[in-house]
Amino acid sequence: MRNETIQEHSAALKNAHALMAQKDAIEAEIRELEAALRTQGVGMDAPLVDRSGFPRSDVDVVVARTARNKVIQLRNDHKDVMKQIEQALHAVHAENKAKMAAEGEPQAKTESTTAPAQPSQPTQQPFAIVNAVAPDSPAQEAGLLKGDKFLQFGPANAENHQKLQALNEVVAQSENKTIDITVLRNAEETVYLTLTPRREWGGKGMLGTTLQDKKRAPTKHIFCDTR
């Protein structure tokens, strides 16, 4: 039974690693395509025709359109693989708990007479609430939903977020880089996501979301991503 658990855990972990590698490959390809579009000076949104409606002479329109279509496709692929990663991580955590319970039960019986139980580790506390998520934004692509409560945002958490100012620093230092985030959803589900801040997504800021400090009044927004 124990060997079965280890084998299943190894399979789940390998699956999670494979999905993370797939995610990294998709993100690298998106960055490469976006860099190529920036080189042409068009990004994802600049018009490819002049005022008369003719293709711009300073842009390779075919290449630009092909790159844009590929980026859109890859972003959809990224959404799908992020959902799969979330499921894979849940599977790994569930198997970890099962393994710890299976190994810990007999040990607890023998140690209970000689040593007091160890205090449990403090649980993460929510410190910010997602008030809005813009369509097609990096926040939406990461899988964030309105009402999600942040437990972890890169290195920032309930103990050190400095009235959410730490999030500004994390975002500023992470343009086109992934940030591991943990949110509490529907008051009971812990969800692990990966967010990639970037400027050229078609809206303001690098995230496309507005957060509220959980301890502040509901109408007080103290983190509004508008870079």
XYZ file of C-alpha atoms in Angstrom:
227
model
C 0.000 0.000 0.000
C 2.805 2.392 0.919
C 4.703 1.597 -2.309
C 1.523 2.313 -4.269
C 1.195 5.712 -2.612
C 4.822 6.600 -3.407
C 4.425 5.524 -7.031
C 1.201 7.498 -7.425
C 2.809 10.528 -5.816
C 5.801 10.261 -8.152
C 3.490 10.096 -11.154
C 1.534 13.137 -9.970
C 4.724 15.075 -9.311
C 6.158 14.173 -12.708
C 2.927 15.298 -14.338
C 3.085 18.634 -12.492
C 6.706 19.157 -13.534
C 5.873 18.316 -17.151
C 3.015 20.819 -17.161
C 5.235 23.502 -15.621
C 7.808 22.890 -18.346
C 5.057 23.204 -20.950
C 3.930 26.471 -19.351
C 7.492 27.833 -19.403
C 7.867 26.904 -23.074
C 4.603 28.659 -23.972
C 5.613 31.784 -22.049
C 9.032 31.824 -23.736
C 7.427 31.585 -27.181
C 4.964 34.371 -26.340
C 7.828 36.618 -25.182
C 9.744 35.897 -28.388
C 6.753 36.724 -30.600
C 5.935 39.875 -28.646
C 9.560 40.991 -28.930
C 9.387 40.481 -32.707
C 6.224 42.588 -32.861
C 7.862 45.317 -30.790
C 10.799 45.286 -33.184
C 8.374 46.176 -35.966
C 6.853 48.842 -33.735
C 3.321 47.446 -33.752
C 2.813 45.263 -30.684
C -0.549 43.519 -30.431
C -2.781 46.539 -30.998
C -1.247 49.081 -33.378
C -3.024 49.294 -36.782
C -1.421 47.447 -39.683
C -2.994 49.688 -42.321
C -2.484 53.385 -43.027
C -5.154 56.078 -42.974
C -6.155 55.181 -46.508
C -6.739 51.563 -45.556
C -3.640 50.208 -47.344
C -1.109 47.906 -45.658
C 1.608 49.902 -43.947
C 4.810 50.051 -45.954
C 7.001 50.148 -42.828
C 5.656 46.875 -41.455
C 5.755 43.298 -42.700
C 1.987 42.957 -42.349
C 1.855 39.212 -43.063
C 4.501 38.453 -40.445
C 2.837 40.757 -37.914
C -0.607 39.222 -38.400
C 0.807 35.718 -38.193
C 2.649 36.580 -34.970
C -0.458 38.161 -33.425
C -2.597 35.146 -34.255
C 0.041 32.845 -32.785
C 0.230 34.916 -29.580
C -3.561 34.734 -29.179
C -3.444 30.959 -29.700
C -0.595 30.573 -27.213
C -2.410 32.671 -24.612
C -5.380 30.328 -24.900
C -3.023 27.363 -24.568
C -1.529 29.048 -21.510
C -4.958 29.338 -19.882
C -5.572 25.635 -20.484
C -2.216 24.506 -19.115
C -2.624 26.743 -16.037
C -5.891 24.980 -15.253
C -4.141 21.621 -15.650
C -1.298 22.774 -13.379
C -3.809 23.819 -10.723
C -5.410 20.375 -10.844
C -2.003 18.664 -10.800
C -0.871 20.648 -7.750
C -4.072 19.768 -5.930
C -3.368 16.097 -6.696
C 0.195 16.375 -5.393
C -0.911 18.106 -2.184
C -3.679 15.550 -1.624
C -1.259 12.665 -2.036
C 1.252 14.371 0.249
C -1.387 14.637 2.960
C -2.380 11.004 2.462
C 1.223 9.886 2.679
C 1.895 11.949 5.812
C -1.256 10.608 7.458
C -0.347 7.012 6.584
C 3.187 7.393 7.968
C 2.258 9.615 10.907
C -0.514 7.581 12.555
C 1.629 4.753 13.998
C 4.382 7.217 14.928
C 1.934 9.421 16.832
C 0.836 6.428 18.959
C 4.373 5.599 20.070
C 5.500 9.189 20.657
C 2.422 10.449 22.464
C 3.595 8.959 25.777
C 7.052 10.565 25.673
C 6.655 13.950 23.997
C 3.929 16.574 23.652
C 2.393 17.179 20.264
C 4.216 19.757 18.138
C 2.316 23.002 17.505
C 0.827 23.248 14.038
C 2.306 25.687 11.539
C 0.422 28.988 11.223
C -1.929 29.071 8.262
C -1.701 31.746 5.596
C -4.052 34.661 6.071
C -5.751 36.543 3.216
C -4.559 40.135 2.901
C -6.076 41.457 -0.334
C -9.259 40.940 -2.336
C -9.564 41.046 -6.129
C -12.155 43.718 -6.924
C -11.939 43.628 -10.713
C -10.279 41.639 -13.515
C -10.059 43.177 -16.985
C -10.912 40.983 -20.017
C -7.902 39.497 -21.853
C -5.565 40.848 -19.173
C -2.606 39.010 -17.623
C -4.721 38.645 -14.471
C -7.508 36.924 -16.401
C -5.032 34.706 -18.257
C -3.563 33.624 -14.934
C -7.035 32.512 -13.823
C -7.774 35.217 -11.244
C -11.441 35.828 -10.470
C -13.238 38.709 -8.823
C -13.544 37.928 -5.115
C -10.340 35.870 -4.905
C -8.398 36.598 -1.709
C -4.606 36.701 -1.900
C -2.698 34.499 0.510
C 0.649 34.900 -1.247
C 1.866 37.183 -4.049
C 5.443 36.213 -4.865
C 7.311 36.979 -1.613
C 4.500 39.227 -0.311
C 2.045 37.908 2.262
C -0.139 39.072 5.151
C 2.912 39.788 7.306
C 4.945 41.962 4.935
C 2.742 43.478 2.211
C 3.053 47.017 3.680
C -0.501 48.097 2.829
C -0.092 46.373 -0.566
C 2.867 48.575 -1.524
C 5.059 45.472 -1.645
C 2.923 44.232 -4.544
C 3.915 47.288 -6.579
C 7.566 46.395 -6.078
C 7.013 42.755 -7.018
C 5.161 43.728 -10.213
C 7.767 46.359 -11.168
C 10.551 43.791 -10.838
C 8.673 41.019 -12.649
C 7.702 42.403 -16.054
C 7.492 39.427 -18.448
C 8.479 37.139 -15.575
C 6.240 34.723 -13.718
C 4.982 35.371 -10.178
C 3.697 32.448 -8.127
C 0.498 33.417 -6.334
C -1.866 31.654 -3.952
C -5.477 32.699 -3.499
C -8.401 31.624 -1.387
C -11.496 31.105 -3.541
C -15.089 30.821 -2.290
C -13.788 30.924 1.303
C -12.634 27.300 1.176
C -10.577 26.439 -1.926
C -6.850 27.234 -2.062
C -5.807 27.874 -5.659
C -2.222 28.082 -6.938
C -1.694 30.295 -9.990
C 1.119 31.858 -11.997
C 0.860 35.486 -13.110
C 3.037 37.175 -15.757
C 2.909 41.002 -15.683
C 3.302 42.647 -19.077
C 2.493 45.991 -20.639
C 1.296 45.177 -24.142
C -1.960 43.338 -23.526
C -4.384 46.032 -24.690
C -5.224 47.770 -21.423
C -3.745 49.799 -18.581
C -1.097 48.499 -16.244
C 0.775 45.216 -16.280
C -1.858 43.091 -14.514
C -5.296 44.378 -15.437
C -6.710 44.071 -11.936
C -7.682 46.182 -8.926
C -7.057 44.921 -5.414
C -8.404 46.024 -2.054
C -6.624 45.681 1.253
C -8.733 43.178 3.204
C -8.557 45.350 6.349
C -9.684 48.542 4.627
C -13.154 49.849 3.924
C -14.784 48.194 0.868
C -14.679 51.430 -1.149
C -10.990 52.079 -0.488
C -8.800 50.744 -3.305
C -5.158 51.069 -2.397
C -3.653 48.959 -5.162
C -4.749 49.962 -8.633
C -2.527 48.597 -11.387
C -2.217 51.548 -13.790
C 1.431 51.490 -14.865
